[in-house]
Structure formats: structure tokens, C-alpha cells
Amino acid sequence: MTHPVLNPTHDPERRSFISRANQPGTDFPVQNLPLGVFRASAQERPRIGVAIGDRVLDLSSALETGVLAVPERLAVACFGPTLNPLMAEPVERQHLLRAALSDALVEGSRLGQDRMVQERVLRAQTEVQMLLPATVGDYTDFYAS
């Protein structure tokens, strides 16, 4: 028995134009788009990215090139150096971002057909340094036995 897919971004039939994202056992298929913060060098500012296959999609570059389209307030949060502004967005806007990312990364997408833009917005995971993704404030740690 097949079950209906409530959220098309989780559809198991979706495939990415990034071949490594389609391999069995991959950690980052198009159905799993984890956000993180990275930089390519110590001189570069931290950037928000999403893992896909063996790559990282740079959200700010994707927005600048027009392959990722989201409402302005959400776009502003994507340019930050941490995930805090994105995490503060209402869940509906977070879902819009996920849908836009998934649509940009599937086979047949504009990004999938434009090698020059791919070179600008996609980086190899092995070539970036992942950073602490959020600023943690007001943390209390205690131990109770």
C-alpha cells in the first residue's frame, strides 16, 4: 500500500541533478536538506548553506543569481552569518524556504541546467569549513541526580 505524500519535498521519487544526492545511503538526498553555516576560507564571512549530496548550496549566492526565490524578509535572514534569524521565522516561511530549495535542486530545475551558476552557488563539502550554526544565548546547564 502506498501512502500519499503530504509534503512534496519529502517525495521519495524526487531526484536531484546532483548525482551523489541520488545514491543509495547518501546522507543528503533532496528529501533531506539540512541547513548549516560554512566558509571556504578563514578570510570569508560565514554563510548559510544547505547540504545536498557531496555539495553545499550557498543560499546568499543562490538568491543573488535568482535560482532561489523567497519572500524578501526570508531572503534577508538567508544572508546572515548564523541560522538564528531563519529559526525565528514562522514555520510557514520556513516551509517556503524548504520548498524553494527542493525545487532549485531537483532534476530539470533552472540551476540543474546552468553549469556557470552551479559553479557560483555550489561548493564541495570537502572544500568548506562548517561552523557553529547558531548563537546560543541564555544557556543554563544543571545536573540533577
mmCIF file of N, CA and C in Angstrom:
data_model
loop_
_atom_site.group_PDB
_atom_site.id
_atom_site.type_symbol
_atom_site.label_atom_id
_atom_site.label_comp_id
_atom_site.label_asym_id
_atom_site.label_seq_id
_atom_site.Cartn_x
_atom_site.Cartn_y
_atom_site.Cartn_z
ATOM 1 N N MET A 1 0.839 -1.176 0.000
ATOM 2 C CA MET A 1 0.000 0.000 0.000
ATOM 3 C C MET A 1 0.889 1.246 0.000
ATOM 4 N N THR A 2 0.604 2.155 -0.892
ATOM 5 C CA THR A 2 1.368 3.402 -0.916
ATOM 6 C C THR A 2 0.619 4.462 -0.133
ATOM 7 N N HIS A 3 1.373 5.336 0.480
ATOM 8 C CA HIS A 3 0.797 6.419 1.263
ATOM 9 C C HIS A 3 0.967 7.722 0.502
ATOM 10 N N PRO A 4 -0.015 8.598 0.575
ATOM 11 C CA PRO A 4 0.130 9.880 -0.116
ATOM 12 C C PRO A 4 1.241 10.715 0.534
ATOM 13 N N VAL A 5 1.943 11.475 -0.266
ATOM 14 C CA VAL A 5 2.991 12.344 0.232
ATOM 15 C C VAL A 5 2.351 13.689 0.568
ATOM 16 N N LEU A 6 2.366 14.055 1.850
ATOM 17 C CA LEU A 6 1.734 15.290 2.285
ATOM 18 C C LEU A 6 2.569 16.509 1.912
ATOM 19 N N ASN A 7 3.871 16.349 1.909
ATOM 20 C CA ASN A 7 4.765 17.440 1.579
ATOM 21 C C ASN A 7 5.612 16.980 0.396
ATOM 22 N N PRO A 8 5.461 17.599 -0.771
ATOM 23 C CA PRO A 8 6.181 17.111 -1.946
ATOM 24 C C PRO A 8 7.701 17.127 -1.799
ATOM 25 N N THR A 9 8.244 17.913 -0.865
ATOM 26 C CA THR A 9 9.698 17.930 -0.687
ATOM 27 C C THR A 9 10.208 16.613 -0.103
ATOM 28 N N HIS A 10 9.309 15.797 0.446
ATOM 29 C CA HIS A 10 9.692 14.501 1.015
ATOM 30 C C HIS A 10 9.379 13.340 0.075
ATOM 31 N N ASP A 11 8.873 13.627 -1.105
ATOM 32 C CA ASP A 11 8.510 12.587 -2.063
ATOM 33 C C ASP A 11 9.731 11.722 -2.375
ATOM 34 N N PRO A 12 9.670 10.416 -2.102
ATOM 35 C CA PRO A 12 10.830 9.546 -2.335
ATOM 36 C C PRO A 12 11.210 9.427 -3.814
ATOM 37 N N GLU A 13 10.319 9.823 -4.702
ATOM 38 C CA GLU A 13 10.612 9.762 -6.143
ATOM 39 C C GLU A 13 11.387 10.984 -6.636
ATOM 40 N N ARG A 14 11.463 12.035 -5.823
ATOM 41 C CA ARG A 14 12.204 13.242 -6.232
ATOM 42 C C ARG A 14 13.673 12.907 -6.379
ATOM 43 N N ARG A 15 14.266 13.441 -7.436
ATOM 44 C CA ARG A 15 15.688 13.223 -7.686
ATOM 45 C C ARG A 15 16.353 14.560 -7.942
ATOM 46 N N SER A 16 17.611 14.649 -7.529
ATOM 47 C CA SER A 16 18.389 15.866 -7.711
ATOM 48 C C SER A 16 19.240 15.769 -8.975
ATOM 49 N N PHE A 17 19.602 16.910 -9.532
ATOM 50 C CA PHE A 17 20.542 16.922 -10.645
ATOM 51 C C PHE A 17 21.960 16.633 -10.161
ATOM 52 N N ILE A 18 22.177 16.665 -8.848
ATOM 53 C CA ILE A 18 23.476 16.321 -8.263
ATOM 54 C C ILE A 18 23.481 14.810 -8.041
ATOM 55 N N SER A 19 24.261 14.111 -8.841
ATOM 56 C CA SER A 19 24.198 12.641 -8.862
ATOM 57 C C SER A 19 24.474 12.010 -7.499
ATOM 58 N N ARG A 20 25.408 12.560 -6.728
ATOM 59 C CA ARG A 20 25.720 11.984 -5.414
ATOM 60 C C ARG A 20 24.522 12.048 -4.471
ATOM 61 N N ALA A 21 23.612 12.968 -4.691
ATOM 62 C CA ALA A 21 22.418 13.080 -3.843
ATOM 63 C C ALA A 21 21.415 11.970 -4.127
ATOM 64 N N ASN A 22 21.592 11.254 -5.229
ATOM 65 C CA ASN A 22 20.654 10.193 -5.615
ATOM 66 C C ASN A 22 21.169 8.793 -5.286
ATOM 67 N N GLN A 23 22.371 8.688 -4.770
ATOM 68 C CA GLN A 23 22.949 7.381 -4.481
ATOM 69 C C GLN A 23 22.323 6.778 -3.234
ATOM 70 N N PRO A 24 22.090 5.478 -3.246
ATOM 71 C CA PRO A 24 21.537 4.825 -2.053
ATOM 72 C C PRO A 24 22.438 5.056 -0.843
ATOM 73 N N GLY A 25 21.838 5.330 0.279
ATOM 74 C CA GLY A 25 22.570 5.507 1.521
ATOM 75 C C GLY A 25 23.192 6.877 1.722
ATOM 76 N N THR A 26 22.990 7.785 0.775
ATOM 77 C CA THR A 26 23.555 9.120 0.962
ATOM 78 C C THR A 26 22.899 9.805 2.160
ATOM 79 N N ASP A 27 23.664 10.620 2.844
ATOM 80 C CA ASP A 27 23.116 11.353 3.990
ATOM 81 C C ASP A 27 22.287 12.554 3.559
ATOM 82 N N PHE A 28 22.553 13.070 2.353
ATOM 83 C CA PHE A 28 21.915 14.313 1.943
ATOM 84 C C PHE A 28 21.239 14.213 0.579
ATOM 85 N N PRO A 29 20.161 13.418 0.501
ATOM 86 C CA PRO A 29 19.367 13.411 -0.730
ATOM 87 C C PRO A 29 18.514 14.678 -0.781
ATOM 88 N N VAL A 30 17.806 14.870 -1.859
ATOM 89 C CA VAL A 30 16.975 16.073 -1.993
ATOM 90 C C VAL A 30 15.830 16.083 -0.973
ATOM 91 N N GLN A 31 15.526 14.946 -0.381
ATOM 92 C CA GLN A 31 14.483 14.884 0.647
ATOM 93 C C GLN A 31 14.997 15.316 2.016
ATOM 94 N N ASN A 32 16.320 15.445 2.181
ATOM 95 C CA ASN A 32 16.924 15.838 3.449
ATOM 96 C C ASN A 32 17.839 17.024 3.174
ATOM 97 N N LEU A 33 17.396 18.212 3.484
ATOM 98 C CA LEU A 33 18.128 19.428 3.164
ATOM 99 C C LEU A 33 18.503 20.182 4.445
ATOM 100 N N PRO A 34 19.516 19.702 5.156
ATOM 101 C CA PRO A 34 19.885 20.356 6.413
ATOM 102 C C PRO A 34 20.625 21.672 6.182
ATOM 103 N N LEU A 35 20.231 22.664 6.932
ATOM 104 C CA LEU A 35 20.892 23.967 6.881
ATOM 105 C C LEU A 35 22.094 23.966 7.811
ATOM 106 N N GLY A 36 23.083 24.759 7.453
ATOM 107 C CA GLY A 36 24.267 24.910 8.280
ATOM 108 C C GLY A 36 24.956 26.215 7.931
ATOM 109 N N VAL A 37 26.067 26.466 8.577
ATOM 110 C CA VAL A 37 26.860 27.669 8.328
ATOM 111 C C VAL A 37 28.268 27.214 7.970
ATOM 112 N N PHE A 38 28.833 27.825 6.942
ATOM 113 C CA PHE A 38 30.147 27.418 6.455
ATOM 114 C C PHE A 38 30.943 28.632 5.983
ATOM 115 N N ARG A 39 32.195 28.381 5.707
ATOM 116 C CA ARG A 39 33.029 29.346 4.986
ATOM 117 C C ARG A 39 34.089 28.549 4.230
ATOM 118 N N ALA A 40 34.538 29.117 3.115
ATOM 119 C CA ALA A 40 35.515 28.435 2.277
ATOM 120 C C ALA A 40 36.945 28.756 2.690
ATOM 121 N N SER A 41 37.143 29.871 3.382
ATOM 122 C CA SER A 41 38.471 30.237 3.855
ATOM 123 C C SER A 41 38.317 31.079 5.118
ATOM 124 N N ALA A 42 39.412 31.218 5.835
ATOM 125 C CA ALA A 42 39.380 31.994 7.077
ATOM 126 C C ALA A 42 39.043 33.455 6.817
ATOM 127 N N GLN A 43 39.297 33.942 5.609
ATOM 128 C CA GLN A 43 39.030 35.335 5.276
ATOM 129 C C GLN A 43 37.578 35.567 4.850
ATOM 130 N N GLU A 44 36.864 34.520 4.525
ATOM 131 C CA GLU A 44 35.489 34.653 4.049
ATOM 132 C C GLU A 44 34.526 34.762 5.225
ATOM 133 N N ARG A 45 33.477 35.547 5.040
ATOM 134 C CA ARG A 45 32.464 35.658 6.090
ATOM 135 C C ARG A 45 31.665 34.357 6.165
ATOM 136 N N PRO A 46 31.137 34.020 7.333
ATOM 137 C CA PRO A 46 30.273 32.838 7.442
ATOM 138 C C PRO A 46 29.039 33.005 6.555
ATOM 139 N N ARG A 47 28.621 31.899 5.943
ATOM 140 C CA ARG A 47 27.476 31.908 5.025
ATOM 141 C C ARG A 47 26.555 30.743 5.361
ATOM 142 N N ILE A 48 25.284 30.928 5.111
ATOM 143 C CA ILE A 48 24.319 29.851 5.322
ATOM 144 C C ILE A 48 24.281 28.990 4.074
ATOM 145 N N GLY A 49 24.284 27.689 4.297
ATOM 146 C CA GLY A 49 24.232 26.754 3.185
ATOM 147 C C GLY A 49 23.346 25.577 3.521
ATOM 148 N N VAL A 50 23.083 24.778 2.501
ATOM 149 C CA VAL A 50 22.304 23.561 2.688
ATOM 150 C C VAL A 50 23.070 22.421 2.025
ATOM 151 N N ALA A 51 23.168 21.293 2.729
ATOM 152 C CA ALA A 51 23.867 20.126 2.202
ATOM 153 C C ALA A 51 22.980 19.422 1.184
ATOM 154 N N ILE A 52 23.611 19.011 0.073
ATOM 155 C CA ILE A 52 22.924 18.227 -0.965
ATOM 156 C C ILE A 52 23.979 17.321 -1.598
ATOM 157 N N GLY A 53 23.821 16.021 -1.420
ATOM 158 C CA GLY A 53 24.825 15.091 -1.924
ATOM 159 C C GLY A 53 26.169 15.374 -1.282
ATOM 160 N N ASP A 54 27.187 15.618 -2.110
ATOM 161 C CA ASP A 54 28.520 15.938 -1.604
ATOM 162 C C ASP A 54 28.831 17.426 -1.751
ATOM 163 N N ARG A 55 27.789 18.234 -1.859
ATOM 164 C CA ARG A 55 27.927 19.675 -2.080
ATOM 165 C C ARG A 55 27.238 20.466 -0.979
ATOM 166 N N VAL A 56 27.525 21.775 -0.990
ATOM 167 C CA VAL A 56 26.830 22.739 -0.137
ATOM 168 C C VAL A 56 26.318 23.829 -1.064
ATOM 169 N N LEU A 57 25.026 24.094 -1.003
ATOM 170 C CA LEU A 57 24.429 25.186 -1.764
ATOM 171 C C LEU A 57 24.506 26.447 -0.917
ATOM 172 N N ASP A 58 25.171 27.466 -1.425
ATOM 173 C CA ASP A 58 25.319 28.755 -0.759
ATOM 174 C C ASP A 58 24.022 29.543 -0.969
ATOM 175 N N LEU A 59 23.254 29.753 0.100
ATOM 176 C CA LEU A 59 21.955 30.405 -0.030
ATOM 177 C C LEU A 59 22.058 31.836 -0.527
ATOM 178 N N SER A 60 23.010 32.607 -0.018
ATOM 179 C CA SER A 60 23.096 34.004 -0.459
ATOM 180 C C SER A 60 23.460 34.077 -1.942
ATOM 181 N N SER A 61 24.363 33.244 -2.417
ATOM 182 C CA SER A 61 24.701 33.232 -3.841
ATOM 183 C C SER A 61 23.517 32.761 -4.684
ATOM 184 N N ALA A 62 22.777 31.788 -4.177
ATOM 185 C CA ALA A 62 21.607 31.291 -4.906
ATOM 186 C C ALA A 62 20.541 32.380 -5.021
ATOM 187 N N LEU A 63 20.385 33.170 -3.974
ATOM 188 C CA LEU A 63 19.433 34.287 -4.030
ATOM 189 C C LEU A 63 19.922 35.367 -4.984
ATOM 190 N N GLU A 64 21.218 35.688 -4.935
ATOM 191 C CA GLU A 64 21.777 36.724 -5.811
ATOM 192 C C GLU A 64 21.653 36.361 -7.285
ATOM 193 N N THR A 65 21.777 35.078 -7.613
ATOM 194 C CA THR A 65 21.686 34.647 -9.009
ATOM 195 C C THR A 65 20.250 34.417 -9.456
ATOM 196 N N GLY A 66 19.318 34.424 -8.526
ATOM 197 C CA GLY A 66 17.916 34.243 -8.877
ATOM 198 C C GLY A 66 17.453 32.808 -8.993
ATOM 199 N N VAL A 67 18.302 31.829 -8.657
ATOM 200 C CA VAL A 67 17.867 30.433 -8.726
ATOM 201 C C VAL A 67 17.082 30.018 -7.487
ATOM 202 N N LEU A 68 17.093 30.876 -6.486
ATOM 203 C CA LEU A 68 16.310 30.652 -5.273
ATOM 204 C C LEU A 68 15.475 31.901 -5.052
ATOM 205 N N ALA A 69 14.174 31.719 -5.006
ATOM 206 C CA ALA A 69 13.273 32.860 -4.827
ATOM 207 C C ALA A 69 12.402 32.630 -3.602
ATOM 208 N N VAL A 70 12.513 33.556 -2.652
ATOM 209 C CA VAL A 70 11.707 33.510 -1.429
ATOM 210 C C VAL A 70 11.288 34.934 -1.097
ATOM 211 N N PRO A 71 10.287 35.100 -0.222
ATOM 212 C CA PRO A 71 9.892 36.453 0.174
ATOM 213 C C PRO A 71 11.079 37.239 0.746
ATOM 214 N N GLU A 72 11.031 38.555 0.604
ATOM 215 C CA GLU A 72 12.164 39.415 0.969
ATOM 216 C C GLU A 72 12.629 39.222 2.404
ATOM 217 N N ARG A 73 11.715 39.179 3.350
ATOM 218 C CA ARG A 73 12.118 39.039 4.752
ATOM 219 C C ARG A 73 12.869 37.726 4.975
ATOM 220 N N LEU A 74 12.432 36.682 4.325
ATOM 221 C CA LEU A 74 13.099 35.385 4.433
ATOM 222 C C LEU A 74 14.468 35.442 3.755
ATOM 223 N N ALA A 75 14.544 36.120 2.629
ATOM 224 C CA ALA A 75 15.822 36.273 1.924
ATOM 225 C C ALA A 75 16.833 36.999 2.807
ATOM 226 N N VAL A 76 16.398 38.037 3.502
ATOM 227 C CA VAL A 76 17.294 38.786 4.386
ATOM 228 C C VAL A 76 17.875 37.844 5.447
ATOM 229 N N ALA A 77 17.054 36.965 5.992
ATOM 230 C CA ALA A 77 17.522 36.015 7.006
ATOM 231 C C ALA A 77 18.545 35.044 6.427
ATOM 232 N N CYS A 78 18.461 34.761 5.130
ATOM 233 C CA CYS A 78 19.390 33.825 4.479
ATOM 234 C C CYS A 78 20.779 34.414 4.282
ATOM 235 N N PHE A 79 20.916 35.722 4.395
ATOM 236 C CA PHE A 79 22.210 36.374 4.214
ATOM 237 C C PHE A 79 22.985 36.497 5.523
ATOM 238 N N GLY A 80 22.400 36.083 6.625
ATOM 239 C CA GLY A 80 23.051 36.236 7.921
ATOM 240 C C GLY A 80 24.194 35.264 8.130
ATOM 241 N N PRO A 81 24.994 35.511 9.164
ATOM 242 C CA PRO A 81 26.120 34.631 9.475
ATOM 243 C C PRO A 81 25.753 33.460 10.391
ATOM 244 N N THR A 82 24.495 33.411 10.850
ATOM 245 C CA THR A 82 24.026 32.302 11.686
ATOM 246 C C THR A 82 22.605 31.935 11.254
ATOM 247 N N LEU A 83 22.135 30.827 11.778
ATOM 248 C CA LEU A 83 20.770 30.379 11.487
ATOM 249 C C LEU A 83 19.726 31.039 12.389
ATOM 250 N N ASN A 84 20.142 31.826 13.366
ATOM 251 C CA ASN A 84 19.198 32.412 14.319
ATOM 252 C C ASN A 84 18.040 33.142 13.649
ATOM 253 N N PRO A 85 18.281 34.050 12.675
ATOM 254 C CA PRO A 85 17.146 34.740 12.046
ATOM 255 C C PRO A 85 16.205 33.783 11.312
ATOM 256 N N LEU A 86 16.747 32.758 10.676
ATOM 257 C CA LEU A 86 15.888 31.784 9.998
ATOM 258 C C LEU A 86 15.058 30.985 10.996
ATOM 259 N N MET A 87 15.666 30.616 12.105
ATOM 260 C CA MET A 87 14.936 29.854 13.121
ATOM 261 C C MET A 87 13.844 30.696 13.771
ATOM 262 N N ALA A 88 13.984 32.006 13.735
ATOM 263 C CA ALA A 88 12.981 32.898 14.322
ATOM 264 C C ALA A 88 11.796 33.137 13.387
ATOM 265 N N GLU A 89 11.942 32.741 12.123
ATOM 266 C CA GLU A 89 10.849 32.931 11.165
ATOM 267 C C GLU A 89 9.695 31.975 11.476
ATOM 268 N N PRO A 90 8.468 32.390 11.174
ATOM 269 C CA PRO A 90 7.326 31.484 11.367
ATOM 270 C C PRO A 90 7.502 30.211 10.538
ATOM 271 N N VAL A 91 6.960 29.134 11.035
ATOM 272 C CA VAL A 91 7.128 27.836 10.376
ATOM 273 C C VAL A 91 6.644 27.871 8.916
ATOM 274 N N GLU A 92 5.633 28.663 8.619
ATOM 275 C CA GLU A 92 5.136 28.744 7.247
ATOM 276 C C GLU A 92 6.217 29.271 6.302
ATOM 277 N N ARG A 93 6.985 30.258 6.766
ATOM 278 C CA ARG A 93 8.069 30.796 5.937
ATOM 279 C C ARG A 93 9.215 29.800 5.834
ATOM 280 N N GLN A 94 9.458 29.073 6.900
ATOM 281 C CA GLN A 94 10.493 28.044 6.845
ATOM 282 C C GLN A 94 10.118 26.976 5.823
ATOM 283 N N HIS A 95 8.843 26.660 5.740
ATOM 284 C CA HIS A 95 8.376 25.690 4.743
ATOM 285 C C HIS A 95 8.541 26.242 3.329
ATOM 286 N N LEU A 96 8.327 27.549 3.156
ATOM 287 C CA LEU A 96 8.546 28.179 1.844
ATOM 288 C C LEU A 96 10.011 28.044 1.422
ATOM 289 N N LEU A 97 10.920 28.242 2.365
ATOM 290 C CA LEU A 97 12.340 28.103 2.057
ATOM 291 C C LEU A 97 12.660 26.671 1.662
ATOM 292 N N ARG A 98 12.159 25.714 2.418
ATOM 293 C CA ARG A 98 12.414 24.308 2.095
ATOM 294 C C ARG A 98 11.889 23.960 0.709
ATOM 295 N N ALA A 99 10.685 24.414 0.386
ATOM 296 C CA ALA A 99 10.106 24.134 -0.932
ATOM 297 C C ALA A 99 10.937 24.773 -2.041
ATOM 298 N N ALA A 100 11.385 26.013 -1.831
ATOM 299 C CA ALA A 100 12.200 26.701 -2.841
ATOM 300 C C ALA A 100 13.536 25.994 -3.030
ATOM 301 N N LEU A 101 14.151 25.548 -1.945
ATOM 302 C CA LEU A 101 15.413 24.818 -2.036
ATOM 303 C C LEU A 101 15.229 23.505 -2.788
ATOM 304 N N SER A 102 14.198 22.769 -2.424
ATOM 305 C CA SER A 102 13.931 21.495 -3.078
ATOM 306 C C SER A 102 13.690 21.691 -4.571
ATOM 307 N N ASP A 103 12.891 22.689 -4.925
ATOM 308 C CA ASP A 103 12.611 22.963 -6.337
ATOM 309 C C ASP A 103 13.863 23.370 -7.110
ATOM 310 N N ALA A 104 14.775 24.082 -6.457
ATOM 311 C CA ALA A 104 16.010 24.506 -7.118
ATOM 312 C C ALA A 104 16.964 23.336 -7.341
ATOM 313 N N LEU A 105 16.869 22.305 -6.513
ATOM 314 C CA LEU A 105 17.835 21.215 -6.545
ATOM 315 C C LEU A 105 17.363 19.954 -7.259
ATOM 316 N N VAL A 106 16.139 19.945 -7.784
ATOM 317 C CA VAL A 106 15.637 18.753 -8.475
ATOM 318 C C VAL A 106 16.085 18.723 -9.932
ATOM 319 N N GLU A 107 16.029 17.526 -10.495
ATOM 320 C CA GLU A 107 16.324 17.368 -11.918
ATOM 321 C C GLU A 107 15.414 18.274 -12.722
ATOM 322 N N GLY A 108 15.963 18.890 -13.751
ATOM 323 C CA GLY A 108 15.173 19.745 -14.627
ATOM 324 C C GLY A 108 15.033 21.175 -14.151
ATOM 325 N N SER A 109 15.575 21.500 -12.976
ATOM 326 C CA SER A 109 15.472 22.872 -12.475
ATOM 327 C C SER A 109 16.377 23.790 -13.287
ATOM 328 N N ARG A 110 16.129 25.087 -13.157
ATOM 329 C CA ARG A 110 16.981 26.078 -13.829
ATOM 330 C C ARG A 110 18.432 25.915 -13.405
ATOM 331 N N LEU A 111 18.664 25.737 -12.102
ATOM 332 C CA LEU A 111 20.017 25.558 -11.599
ATOM 333 C C LEU A 111 20.650 24.301 -12.184
ATOM 334 N N GLY A 112 19.880 23.243 -12.292
ATOM 335 C CA GLY A 112 20.403 21.989 -12.826
ATOM 336 C C GLY A 112 20.847 22.089 -14.274
ATOM 337 N N GLN A 113 20.349 23.088 -14.984
ATOM 338 C CA GLN A 113 20.666 23.244 -16.399
ATOM 339 C C GLN A 113 21.715 24.316 -16.666
ATOM 340 N N ASP A 114 22.197 24.983 -15.640
ATOM 341 C CA ASP A 114 23.116 26.100 -15.830
ATOM 342 C C ASP A 114 24.431 25.854 -15.085
ATOM 343 N N ARG A 115 25.415 25.305 -15.782
ATOM 344 C CA ARG A 115 26.709 24.960 -15.173
ATOM 345 C C ARG A 115 27.431 26.178 -14.596
ATOM 346 N N MET A 116 27.330 27.319 -15.270
ATOM 347 C CA MET A 116 28.022 28.514 -14.776
ATOM 348 C C MET A 116 27.472 28.943 -13.420
ATOM 349 N N VAL A 117 26.154 28.901 -13.269
ATOM 350 C CA VAL A 117 25.548 29.264 -11.985
ATOM 351 C C VAL A 117 25.877 28.205 -10.936
ATOM 352 N N GLN A 118 25.876 26.938 -11.331
ATOM 353 C CA GLN A 118 26.253 25.876 -10.388
ATOM 354 C C GLN A 118 27.637 26.139 -9.804
ATOM 355 N N GLU A 119 28.583 26.557 -10.639
ATOM 356 C CA GLU A 119 29.939 26.835 -10.165
ATOM 357 C C GLU A 119 29.950 27.980 -9.158
ATOM 358 N N ARG A 120 29.009 28.884 -9.277
ATOM 359 C CA ARG A 120 28.957 30.026 -8.358
ATOM 360 C C ARG A 120 28.269 29.687 -7.037
ATOM 361 N N VAL A 121 27.258 28.828 -7.063
ATOM 362 C CA VAL A 121 26.432 28.619 -5.866
ATOM 363 C C VAL A 121 26.683 27.298 -5.143
ATOM 364 N N LEU A 122 27.361 26.347 -5.780
ATOM 365 C CA LEU A 122 27.612 25.045 -5.164
ATOM 366 C C LEU A 122 29.098 24.897 -4.833
ATOM 367 N N ARG A 123 29.363 24.399 -3.645
ATOM 368 C CA ARG A 123 30.745 24.157 -3.229
ATOM 369 C C ARG A 123 30.865 22.707 -2.765
ATOM 370 N N ALA A 124 32.011 22.128 -2.986
ATOM 371 C CA ALA A 124 32.263 20.773 -2.488
ATOM 372 C C ALA A 124 32.335 20.812 -0.963
ATOM 373 N N GLN A 125 31.698 19.850 -0.311
ATOM 374 C CA GLN A 125 31.747 19.802 1.153
ATOM 375 C C GLN A 125 33.177 19.677 1.655
ATOM 376 N N THR A 126 34.027 19.017 0.893
ATOM 377 C CA THR A 126 35.416 18.831 1.313
ATOM 378 C C THR A 126 36.213 20.128 1.260
ATOM 379 N N GLU A 127 35.690 21.158 0.596
ATOM 380 C CA GLU A 127 36.409 22.417 0.438
ATOM 381 C C GLU A 127 35.904 23.529 1.362
ATOM 382 N N VAL A 128 34.961 23.206 2.244
ATOM 383 C CA VAL A 128 34.442 24.229 3.144
ATOM 384 C C VAL A 128 34.646 23.798 4.589
ATOM 385 N N GLN A 129 34.649 24.780 5.455
ATOM 386 C CA GLN A 129 34.726 24.532 6.894
ATOM 387 C C GLN A 129 33.347 24.804 7.475
ATOM 388 N N MET A 130 32.786 23.822 8.137
ATOM 389 C CA MET A 130 31.492 24.004 8.777
ATOM 390 C C MET A 130 31.721 24.695 10.121
ATOM 391 N N LEU A 131 30.808 25.614 10.453
ATOM 392 C CA LEU A 131 30.924 26.420 11.664
ATOM 393 C C LEU A 131 29.739 26.179 12.584
ATOM 394 N N LEU A 132 29.833 26.697 13.801
ATOM 395 C CA LEU A 132 28.707 26.649 14.726
ATOM 396 C C LEU A 132 27.543 27.372 14.055
ATOM 397 N N PRO A 133 26.404 26.730 13.858
ATOM 398 C CA PRO A 133 25.339 27.321 13.053
ATOM 399 C C PRO A 133 24.491 28.388 13.733
ATOM 400 N N ALA A 134 24.537 28.463 15.048
ATOM 401 C CA ALA A 134 23.671 29.415 15.749
ATOM 402 C C ALA A 134 24.400 30.015 16.941
ATOM 403 N N THR A 135 23.974 31.204 17.305
ATOM 404 C CA THR A 135 24.464 31.835 18.513
ATOM 405 C C THR A 135 23.554 31.403 19.652
ATOM 406 N N VAL A 136 24.134 30.816 20.663
ATOM 407 C CA VAL A 136 23.349 30.317 21.791
ATOM 408 C C VAL A 136 23.393 31.367 22.896
ATOM 409 N N GLY A 137 22.234 31.769 23.383
ATOM 410 C CA GLY A 137 22.166 32.759 24.445
ATOM 411 C C GLY A 137 21.383 32.227 25.629
ATOM 412 N N ASP A 138 21.643 32.779 26.780
ATOM 413 C CA ASP A 138 20.900 32.421 27.991
ATOM 414 C C ASP A 138 20.826 30.915 28.206
ATOM 415 N N TYR A 139 21.952 30.265 28.152
ATOM 416 C CA TYR A 139 22.009 28.823 28.339
ATOM 417 C C TYR A 139 22.268 28.514 29.803
ATOM 418 N N THR A 140 21.505 27.616 30.346
ATOM 419 C CA THR A 140 21.705 27.174 31.721
ATOM 420 C C THR A 140 21.904 25.673 31.700
ATOM 421 N N ASP A 141 22.939 25.238 32.328
ATOM 422 C CA ASP A 141 23.220 23.807 32.399
ATOM 423 C C ASP A 141 23.172 23.416 33.875
ATOM 424 N N PHE A 142 22.490 22.367 34.161
ATOM 425 C CA PHE A 142 22.485 21.887 35.543
ATOM 426 C C PHE A 142 22.404 20.376 35.530
ATOM 427 N N TYR A 143 22.810 19.807 36.626
ATOM 428 C CA TYR A 143 22.814 18.371 36.769
ATOM 429 C C TYR A 143 21.974 18.028 37.987
ATOM 430 N N ALA A 144 21.066 17.115 37.784
ATOM 431 C CA ALA A 144 20.247 16.674 38.909
ATOM 432 C C ALA A 144 20.374 15.155 39.005
ATOM 433 N N SER A 145 20.530 14.655 40.197
ATOM 434 C CA SER A 145 20.660 13.206 40.343
ATOM 435 C C SER A 145 19.470 12.640 41.059
#
